Tab-separated table of C-alpha atoms and ligand atoms in Angstrom:
chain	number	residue	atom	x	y	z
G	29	UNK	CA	-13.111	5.837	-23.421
G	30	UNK	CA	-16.010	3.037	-23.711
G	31	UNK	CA	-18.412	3.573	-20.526
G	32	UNK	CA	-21.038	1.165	-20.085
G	33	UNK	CA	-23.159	1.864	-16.954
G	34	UNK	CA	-24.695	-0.320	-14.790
G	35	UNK	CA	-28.106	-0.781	-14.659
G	36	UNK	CA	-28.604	-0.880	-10.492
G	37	UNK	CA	-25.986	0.752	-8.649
G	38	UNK	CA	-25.848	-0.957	-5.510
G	39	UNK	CA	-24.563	2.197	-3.154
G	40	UNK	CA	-27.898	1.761	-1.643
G	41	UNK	CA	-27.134	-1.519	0.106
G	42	UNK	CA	-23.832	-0.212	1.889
G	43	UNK	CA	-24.502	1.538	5.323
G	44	UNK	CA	-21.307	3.610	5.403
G	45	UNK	CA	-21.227	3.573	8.697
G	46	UNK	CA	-19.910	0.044	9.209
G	47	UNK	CA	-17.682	-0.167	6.680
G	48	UNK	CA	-15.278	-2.801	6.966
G	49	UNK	CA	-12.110	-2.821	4.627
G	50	UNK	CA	-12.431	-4.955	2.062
G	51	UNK	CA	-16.229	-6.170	2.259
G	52	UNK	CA	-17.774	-4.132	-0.209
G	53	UNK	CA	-16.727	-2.686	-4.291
G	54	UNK	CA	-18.027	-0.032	-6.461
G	55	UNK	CA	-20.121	-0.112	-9.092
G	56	UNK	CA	-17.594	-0.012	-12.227
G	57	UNK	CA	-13.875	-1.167	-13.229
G	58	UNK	CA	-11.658	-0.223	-15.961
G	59	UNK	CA	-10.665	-3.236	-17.789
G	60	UNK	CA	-7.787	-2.723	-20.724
G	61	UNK	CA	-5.987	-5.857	-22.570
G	62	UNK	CA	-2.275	-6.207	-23.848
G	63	UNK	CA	-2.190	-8.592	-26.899
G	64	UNK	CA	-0.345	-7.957	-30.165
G	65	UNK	CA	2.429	-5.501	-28.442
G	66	UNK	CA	-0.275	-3.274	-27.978
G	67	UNK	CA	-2.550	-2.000	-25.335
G	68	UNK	CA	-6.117	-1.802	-26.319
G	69	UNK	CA	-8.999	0.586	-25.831
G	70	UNK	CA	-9.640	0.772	-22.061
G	71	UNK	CA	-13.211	0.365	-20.878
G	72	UNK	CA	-15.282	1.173	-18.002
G	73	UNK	CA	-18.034	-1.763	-17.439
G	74	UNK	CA	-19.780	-3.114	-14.393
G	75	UNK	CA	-17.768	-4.382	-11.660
G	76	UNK	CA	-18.563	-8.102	-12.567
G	77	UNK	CA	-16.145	-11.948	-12.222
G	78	UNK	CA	-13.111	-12.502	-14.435
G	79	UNK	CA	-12.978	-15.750	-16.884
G	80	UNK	CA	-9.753	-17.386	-16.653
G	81	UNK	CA	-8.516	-19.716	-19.056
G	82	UNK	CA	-7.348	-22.925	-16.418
G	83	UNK	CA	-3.697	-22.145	-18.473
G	84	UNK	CA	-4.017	-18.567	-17.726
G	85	UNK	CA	-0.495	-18.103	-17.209
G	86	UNK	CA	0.139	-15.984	-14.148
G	87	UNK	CA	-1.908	-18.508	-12.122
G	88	UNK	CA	1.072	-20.833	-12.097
G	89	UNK	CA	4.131	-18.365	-12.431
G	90	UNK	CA	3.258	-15.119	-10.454
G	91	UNK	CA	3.129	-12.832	-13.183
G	92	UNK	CA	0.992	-10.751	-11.040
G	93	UNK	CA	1.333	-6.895	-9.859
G	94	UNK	CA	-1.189	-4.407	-7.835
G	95	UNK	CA	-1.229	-1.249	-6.505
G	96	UNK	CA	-2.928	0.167	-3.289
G	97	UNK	CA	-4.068	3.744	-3.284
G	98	UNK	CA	-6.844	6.214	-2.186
G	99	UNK	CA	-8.854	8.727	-3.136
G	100	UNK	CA	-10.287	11.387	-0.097
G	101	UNK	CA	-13.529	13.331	0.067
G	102	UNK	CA	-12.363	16.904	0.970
G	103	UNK	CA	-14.079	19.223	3.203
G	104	UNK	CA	-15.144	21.372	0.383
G	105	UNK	CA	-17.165	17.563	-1.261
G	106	UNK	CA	-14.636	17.052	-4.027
G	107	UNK	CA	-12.450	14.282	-4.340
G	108	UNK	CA	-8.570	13.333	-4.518
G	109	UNK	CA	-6.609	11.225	-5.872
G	110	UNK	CA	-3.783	11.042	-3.120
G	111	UNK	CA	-0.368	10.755	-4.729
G	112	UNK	CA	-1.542	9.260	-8.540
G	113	UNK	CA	1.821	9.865	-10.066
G	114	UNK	CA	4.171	8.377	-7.348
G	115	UNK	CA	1.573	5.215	-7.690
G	116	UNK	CA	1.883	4.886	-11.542
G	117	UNK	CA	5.806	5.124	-11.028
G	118	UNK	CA	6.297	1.992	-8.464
G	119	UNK	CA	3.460	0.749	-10.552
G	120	UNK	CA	5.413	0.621	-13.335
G	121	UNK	CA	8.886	-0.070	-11.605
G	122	UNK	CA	7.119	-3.756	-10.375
G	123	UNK	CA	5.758	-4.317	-13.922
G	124	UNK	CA	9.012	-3.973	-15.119
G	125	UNK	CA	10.692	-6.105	-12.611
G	126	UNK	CA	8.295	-9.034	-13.366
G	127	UNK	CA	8.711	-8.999	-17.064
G	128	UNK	CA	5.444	-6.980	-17.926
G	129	UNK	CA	3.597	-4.880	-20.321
G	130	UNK	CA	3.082	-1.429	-18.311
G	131	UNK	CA	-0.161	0.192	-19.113
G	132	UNK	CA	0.855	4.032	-20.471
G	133	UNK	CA	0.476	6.631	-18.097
G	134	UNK	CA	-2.649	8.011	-19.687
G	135	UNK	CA	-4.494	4.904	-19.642
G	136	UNK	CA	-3.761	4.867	-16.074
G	137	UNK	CA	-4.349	8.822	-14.816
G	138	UNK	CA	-7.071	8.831	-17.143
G	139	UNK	CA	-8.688	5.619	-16.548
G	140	UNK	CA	-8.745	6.098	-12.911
G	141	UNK	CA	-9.781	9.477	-13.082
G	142	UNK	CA	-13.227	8.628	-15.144
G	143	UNK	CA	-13.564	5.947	-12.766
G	144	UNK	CA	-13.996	7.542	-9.488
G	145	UNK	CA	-15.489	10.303	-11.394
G	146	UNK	CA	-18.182	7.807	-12.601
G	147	UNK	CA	-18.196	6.259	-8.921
G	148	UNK	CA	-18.146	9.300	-6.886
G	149	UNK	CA	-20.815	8.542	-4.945
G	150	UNK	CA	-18.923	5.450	-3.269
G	151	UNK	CA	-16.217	8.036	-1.807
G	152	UNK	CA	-17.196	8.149	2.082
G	153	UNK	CA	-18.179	11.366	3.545
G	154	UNK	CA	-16.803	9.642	6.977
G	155	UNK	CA	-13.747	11.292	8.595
G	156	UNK	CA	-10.780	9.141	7.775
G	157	UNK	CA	-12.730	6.671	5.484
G	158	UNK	CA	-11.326	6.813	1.872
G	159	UNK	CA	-12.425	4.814	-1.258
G	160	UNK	CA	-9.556	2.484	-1.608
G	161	UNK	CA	-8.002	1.932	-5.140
G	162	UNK	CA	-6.736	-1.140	-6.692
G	163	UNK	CA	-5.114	-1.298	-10.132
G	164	UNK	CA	-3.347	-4.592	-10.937
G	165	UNK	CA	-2.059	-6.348	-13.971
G	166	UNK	CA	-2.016	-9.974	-14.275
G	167	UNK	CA	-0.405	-12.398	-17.091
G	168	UNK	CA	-3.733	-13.564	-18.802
G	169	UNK	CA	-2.499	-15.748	-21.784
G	170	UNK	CA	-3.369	-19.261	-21.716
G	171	UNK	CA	-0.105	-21.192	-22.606
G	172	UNK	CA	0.849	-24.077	-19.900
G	173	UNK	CA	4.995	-23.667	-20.951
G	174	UNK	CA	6.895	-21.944	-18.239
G	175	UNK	CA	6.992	-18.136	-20.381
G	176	UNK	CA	6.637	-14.743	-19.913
G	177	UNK	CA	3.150	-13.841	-21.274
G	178	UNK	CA	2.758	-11.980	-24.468
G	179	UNK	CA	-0.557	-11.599	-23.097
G	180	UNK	CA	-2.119	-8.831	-19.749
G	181	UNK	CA	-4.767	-7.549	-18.657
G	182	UNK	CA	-5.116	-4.539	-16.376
G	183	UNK	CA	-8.002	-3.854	-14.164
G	184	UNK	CA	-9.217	-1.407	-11.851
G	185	UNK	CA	-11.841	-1.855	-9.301
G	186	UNK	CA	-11.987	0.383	-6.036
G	187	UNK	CA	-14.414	0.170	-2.837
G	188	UNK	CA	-15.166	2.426	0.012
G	189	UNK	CA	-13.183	1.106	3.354
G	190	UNK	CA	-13.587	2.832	7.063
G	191	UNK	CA	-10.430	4.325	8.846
G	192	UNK	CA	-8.099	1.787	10.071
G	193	UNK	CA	-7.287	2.891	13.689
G	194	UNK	CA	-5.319	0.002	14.732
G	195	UNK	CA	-4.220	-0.059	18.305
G	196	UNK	CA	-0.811	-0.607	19.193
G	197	UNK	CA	0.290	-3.852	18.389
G	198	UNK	CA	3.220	-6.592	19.425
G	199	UNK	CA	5.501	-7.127	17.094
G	200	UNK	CA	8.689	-9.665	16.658
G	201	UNK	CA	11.646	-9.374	15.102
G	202	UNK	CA	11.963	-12.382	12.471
G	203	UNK	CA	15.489	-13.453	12.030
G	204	UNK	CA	14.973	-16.751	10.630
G	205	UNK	CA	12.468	-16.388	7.359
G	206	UNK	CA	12.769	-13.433	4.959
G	207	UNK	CA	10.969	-11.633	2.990
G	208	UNK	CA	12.956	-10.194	0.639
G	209	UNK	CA	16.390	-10.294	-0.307
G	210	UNK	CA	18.990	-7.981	-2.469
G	211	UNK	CA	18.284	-8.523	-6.221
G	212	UNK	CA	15.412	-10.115	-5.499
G	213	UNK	CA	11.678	-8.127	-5.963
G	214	UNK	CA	11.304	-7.109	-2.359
G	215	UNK	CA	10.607	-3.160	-4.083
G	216	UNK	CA	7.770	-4.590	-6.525
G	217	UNK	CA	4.092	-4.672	-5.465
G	218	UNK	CA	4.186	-8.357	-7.265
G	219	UNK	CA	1.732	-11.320	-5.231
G	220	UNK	CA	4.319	-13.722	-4.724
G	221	UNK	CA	5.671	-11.268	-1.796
G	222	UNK	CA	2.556	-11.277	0.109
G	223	UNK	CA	1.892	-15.296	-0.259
G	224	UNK	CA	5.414	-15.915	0.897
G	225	UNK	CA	4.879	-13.549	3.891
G	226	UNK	CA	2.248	-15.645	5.311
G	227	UNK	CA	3.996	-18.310	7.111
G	228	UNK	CA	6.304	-16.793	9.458
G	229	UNK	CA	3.597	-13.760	10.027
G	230	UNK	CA	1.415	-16.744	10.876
G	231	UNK	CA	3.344	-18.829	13.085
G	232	UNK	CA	4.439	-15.314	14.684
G	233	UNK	CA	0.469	-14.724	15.363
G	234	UNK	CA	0.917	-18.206	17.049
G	235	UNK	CA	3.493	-17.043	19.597
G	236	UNK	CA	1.004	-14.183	20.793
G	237	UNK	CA	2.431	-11.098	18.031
G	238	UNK	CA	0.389	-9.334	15.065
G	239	UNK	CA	3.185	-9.196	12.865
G	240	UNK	CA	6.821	-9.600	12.062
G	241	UNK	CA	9.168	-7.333	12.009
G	242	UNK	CA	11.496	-8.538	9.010
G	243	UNK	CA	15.585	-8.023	8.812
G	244	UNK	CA	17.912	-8.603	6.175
G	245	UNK	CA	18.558	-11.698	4.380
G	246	UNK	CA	21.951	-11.586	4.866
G	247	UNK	CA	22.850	-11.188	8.637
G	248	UNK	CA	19.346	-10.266	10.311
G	249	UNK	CA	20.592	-7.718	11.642
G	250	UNK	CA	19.211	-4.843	10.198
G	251	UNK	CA	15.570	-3.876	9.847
G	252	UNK	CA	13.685	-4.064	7.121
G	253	UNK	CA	9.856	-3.446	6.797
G	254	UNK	CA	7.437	-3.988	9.267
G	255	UNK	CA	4.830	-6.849	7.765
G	256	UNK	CA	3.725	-5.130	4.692
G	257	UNK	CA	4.222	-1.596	6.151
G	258	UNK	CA	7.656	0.288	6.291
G	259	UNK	CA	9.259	0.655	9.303
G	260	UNK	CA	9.855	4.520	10.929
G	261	UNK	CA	11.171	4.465	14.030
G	262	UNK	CA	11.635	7.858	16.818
G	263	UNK	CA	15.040	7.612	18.175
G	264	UNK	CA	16.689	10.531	20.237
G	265	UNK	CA	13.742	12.525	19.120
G	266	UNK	CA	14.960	12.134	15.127
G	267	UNK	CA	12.832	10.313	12.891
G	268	UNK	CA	15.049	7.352	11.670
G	269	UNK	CA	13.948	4.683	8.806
G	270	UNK	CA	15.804	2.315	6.789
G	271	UNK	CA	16.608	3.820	2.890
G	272	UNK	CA	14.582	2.236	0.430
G	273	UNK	CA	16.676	-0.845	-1.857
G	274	UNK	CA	15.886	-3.789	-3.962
G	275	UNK	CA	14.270	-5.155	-1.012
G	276	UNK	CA	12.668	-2.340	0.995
G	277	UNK	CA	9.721	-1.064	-0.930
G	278	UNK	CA	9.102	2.585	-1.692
G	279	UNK	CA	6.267	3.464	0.480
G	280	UNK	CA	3.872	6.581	-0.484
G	281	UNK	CA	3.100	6.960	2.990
G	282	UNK	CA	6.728	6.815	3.872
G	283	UNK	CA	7.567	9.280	1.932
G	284	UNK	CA	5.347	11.271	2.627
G	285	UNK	CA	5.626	11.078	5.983
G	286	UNK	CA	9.250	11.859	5.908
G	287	UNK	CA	8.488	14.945	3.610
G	288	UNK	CA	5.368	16.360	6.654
G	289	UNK	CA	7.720	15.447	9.407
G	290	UNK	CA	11.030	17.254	8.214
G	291	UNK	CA	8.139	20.189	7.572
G	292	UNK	CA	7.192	20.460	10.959
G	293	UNK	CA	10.560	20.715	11.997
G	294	UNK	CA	11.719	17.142	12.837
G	295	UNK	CA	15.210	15.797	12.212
G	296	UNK	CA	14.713	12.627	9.898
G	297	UNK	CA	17.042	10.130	9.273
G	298	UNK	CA	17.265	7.720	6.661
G	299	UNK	CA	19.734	4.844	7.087
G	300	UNK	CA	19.935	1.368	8.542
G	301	UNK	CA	18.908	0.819	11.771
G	302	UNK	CA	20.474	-2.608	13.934
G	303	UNK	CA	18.463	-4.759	16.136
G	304	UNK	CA	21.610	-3.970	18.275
G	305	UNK	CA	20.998	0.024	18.040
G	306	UNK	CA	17.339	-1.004	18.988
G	307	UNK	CA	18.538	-2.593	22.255
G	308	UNK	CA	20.691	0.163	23.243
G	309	UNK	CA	18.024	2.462	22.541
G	310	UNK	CA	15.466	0.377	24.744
G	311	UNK	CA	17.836	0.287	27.450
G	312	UNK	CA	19.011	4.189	27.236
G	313	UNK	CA	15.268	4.809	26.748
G	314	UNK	CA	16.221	6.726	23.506
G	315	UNK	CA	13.600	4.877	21.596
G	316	UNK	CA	10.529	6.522	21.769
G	317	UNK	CA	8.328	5.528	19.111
G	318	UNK	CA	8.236	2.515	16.574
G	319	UNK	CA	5.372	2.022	13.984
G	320	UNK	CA	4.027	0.626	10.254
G	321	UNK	CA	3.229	3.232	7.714
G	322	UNK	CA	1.172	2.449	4.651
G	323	UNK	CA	-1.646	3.682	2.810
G	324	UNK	CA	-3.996	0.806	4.262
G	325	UNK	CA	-3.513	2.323	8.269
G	326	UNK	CA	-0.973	5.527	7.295
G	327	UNK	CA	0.396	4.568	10.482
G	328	UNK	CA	0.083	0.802	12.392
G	329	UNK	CA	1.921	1.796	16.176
G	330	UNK	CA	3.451	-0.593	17.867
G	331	UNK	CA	3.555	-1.166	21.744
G	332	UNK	CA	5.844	-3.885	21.683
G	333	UNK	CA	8.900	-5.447	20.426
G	334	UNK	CA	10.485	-8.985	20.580
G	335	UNK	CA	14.103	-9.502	20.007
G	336	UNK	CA	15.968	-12.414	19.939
G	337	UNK	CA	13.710	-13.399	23.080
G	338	UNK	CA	13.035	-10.651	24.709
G	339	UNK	CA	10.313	-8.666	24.911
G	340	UNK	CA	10.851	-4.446	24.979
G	341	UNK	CA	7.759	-2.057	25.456
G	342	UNK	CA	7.323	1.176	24.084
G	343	UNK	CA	6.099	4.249	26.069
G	344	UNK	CA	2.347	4.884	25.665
G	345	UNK	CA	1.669	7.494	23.248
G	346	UNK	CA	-0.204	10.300	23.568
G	347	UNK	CA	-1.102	13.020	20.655
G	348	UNK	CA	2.246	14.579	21.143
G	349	UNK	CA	3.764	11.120	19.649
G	350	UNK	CA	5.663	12.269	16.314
G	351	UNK	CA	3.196	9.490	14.191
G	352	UNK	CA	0.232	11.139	15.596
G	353	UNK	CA	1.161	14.136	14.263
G	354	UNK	CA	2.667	13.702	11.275
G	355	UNK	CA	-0.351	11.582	10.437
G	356	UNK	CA	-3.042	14.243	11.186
G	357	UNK	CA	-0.880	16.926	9.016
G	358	UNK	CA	-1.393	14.233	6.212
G	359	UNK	CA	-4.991	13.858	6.618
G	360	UNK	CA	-5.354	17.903	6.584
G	361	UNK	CA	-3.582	17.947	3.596
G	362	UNK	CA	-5.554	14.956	1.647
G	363	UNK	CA	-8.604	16.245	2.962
G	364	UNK	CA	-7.984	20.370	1.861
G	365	UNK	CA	-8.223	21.713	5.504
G	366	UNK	CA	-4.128	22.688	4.598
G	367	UNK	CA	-2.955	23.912	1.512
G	368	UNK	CA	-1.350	20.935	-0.836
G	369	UNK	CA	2.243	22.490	-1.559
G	370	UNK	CA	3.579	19.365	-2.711
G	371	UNK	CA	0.907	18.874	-5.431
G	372	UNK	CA	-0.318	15.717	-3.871
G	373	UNK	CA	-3.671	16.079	-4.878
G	374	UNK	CA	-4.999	15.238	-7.895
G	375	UNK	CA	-8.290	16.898	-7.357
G	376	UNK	CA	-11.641	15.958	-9.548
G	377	UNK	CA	-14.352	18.780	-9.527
W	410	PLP	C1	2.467	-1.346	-0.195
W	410	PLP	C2	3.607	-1.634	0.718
W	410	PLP	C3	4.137	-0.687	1.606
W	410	PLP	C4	3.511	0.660	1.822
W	410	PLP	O1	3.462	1.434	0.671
W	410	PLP	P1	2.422	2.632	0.580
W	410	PLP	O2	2.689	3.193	-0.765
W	410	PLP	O3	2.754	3.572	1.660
W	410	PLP	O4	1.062	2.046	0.732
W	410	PLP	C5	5.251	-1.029	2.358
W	410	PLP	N1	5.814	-2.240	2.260
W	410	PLP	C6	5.344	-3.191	1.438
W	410	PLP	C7	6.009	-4.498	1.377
W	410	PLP	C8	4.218	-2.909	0.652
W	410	PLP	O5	3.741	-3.855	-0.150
């Protein structure tokens, strides 16, 4: 694989002590084209702009898929790769739902592998701070005809983000928008999710909560995902989240989190779950524990949540609560301080 350095790294300018997420990128990014029915020789340059084409199709017609991952300093200084595989595989599962060339597994394990390797220096030493990952693919011929692209290109640029501790947030159960619906591409990691999301999560911020809560197209009244985070909920002391589908994505961090929690000797449960079981629950005082879980956070609790005008609080939570828990086994694991027996790691030495 083509490596061309940069000249000036520029870890010297971040203080990784105020990291914020998002702010700041590593030095390099793979960059690998599609043209001809082929994928091309993958190269690792300096992270630099793109030049579109104004016609560049997926700028008009979505044609556009990502990935969020990260990779962990461990206690002994090496790195991981959390999860690499089980990335590649949704990876590929939204690429193929939006019409798209998929970049062969080798080109991605590979080509992410000599990438943090060659930026290794931008993984935080900081407890809980990760370098964050971000592969995408996006339609890049320049035809102005409604078409699927004969044309991609695949990047991947990464950049060192703190822990996200988010404090427990208010949440409200959206039974009027959607955001995805069966045999639609709720499952794929494909932009035109998150732009569509925006509106009722904004006019939710409006009435006073972070995010939505989202139900099912059909009859709202089932839950789906919690803004861009599934949705795990601790009912009668049981674990309980809805089953992934067509329109519930197929979180890492879900599944993961199901995998630690039946572990440690919690009943899970995955199936739908009714605004009207969340009622009863509130009122019975069954419901114990509701929270986001994605790689961004691993786990976003909530304090609060609205339904169909009413507002029900959660007990305060304490490091007994089931997320905290779970979560902290995760982060032993990622970080080597317990043994990986799932082969979750994808270490680099
Ligand atoms: C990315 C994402 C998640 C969480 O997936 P992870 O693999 O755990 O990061 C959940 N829901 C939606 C809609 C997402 O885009």
């Amino acid at each position: 694989m083509e490596i061309r350095p940069v000249r000036h790294s520029k870890l010297a300018e971040v203080d990784f002590d105020t990291l914020e997420f998002g702010k700041y990128v590593a030095d390099h990014m793979l960059v690998c084209d599609y043209a001809d029915g082929e994928w091309q020789q993958p190269m690792i340059v300096p992270y630099s702009n793109l030049s579109l084409n104004p016609a560049t199709l997926a700028l008009h017609y979505g044609q556009t898929v990502f990935e969020g991952m990260k990779a962990f300093r461990m206690t002994d200084g090496r790195i991981n790769i959390f999860r690499m595989d089980k990335h590649y595989d949704r990876f590929a599962r939204s690429l193929h739902r939006m019409c798209m060339a998929i970049p062969p597994a080798d080109i991605f394990t590979e080509g992410l592998t000599r990438l943090v390797e060659l930026d290794r220096g931008w993984v935080p030493n900081q407890p809980g701070a990760a370098l964050y990952l971000r592969p995408f693919v996006y339609a890049s011929e320049a035809k102005f005809g409604v078409k699927i692209s004969e044309q991609y290109r695949f990047v991947i640029f990464t950049g060192p983000v703190p822990e996200l501790y988010t404090s427990p947030i208010k949440v409200k159960v959206e039974t009027n928008y959607v955001r995805a619906a069966r045999g639609g591409t709720g499952f794929a990691k494909c932009g035109g999710n998150y732009g569509a999301a925006y509106y009722p999560t904004k006019l939710a911020r409006e009435e006073g909560y972070e995010q939505v809560l989202w139900t099912d197209a059909k009859e709202h009244k089932y839950i789906e995902e919690s803004g861009m985070m599934n949705a795990m909920f601790v009912i009668n002391d049981k674990l309980v989240t809805p089953p992934v589908s067509d329109s519930i994505l197929d979180g890492v961090t879900r599944d993961s989190l199901l995998t630690l929690a039946s572990a440690l000797g919690y009943e899970t449960e995955e199936r739908p779950v009714a605004l009207a079981e969340l009622e009863a629950a509130f009122r019975s005082g069954t419901l114990t524990e509701a929270f986001g879980a994605g790689t961004a956070a691993v786990v976003a609790p909530i304090k609060t949540i609205h339904i169909n005008g009413t507002d029900h609080n959660l007990p305060v939570y304490t490091n007994a609560s089931v997320h905290r828990v779970i979560k902290d086994k995760l982060n032993r694991i990622r970080t080597g301080i317990d043994g990986d027996i799932y082969g979750w790691n994808h270490v680099i030495e």
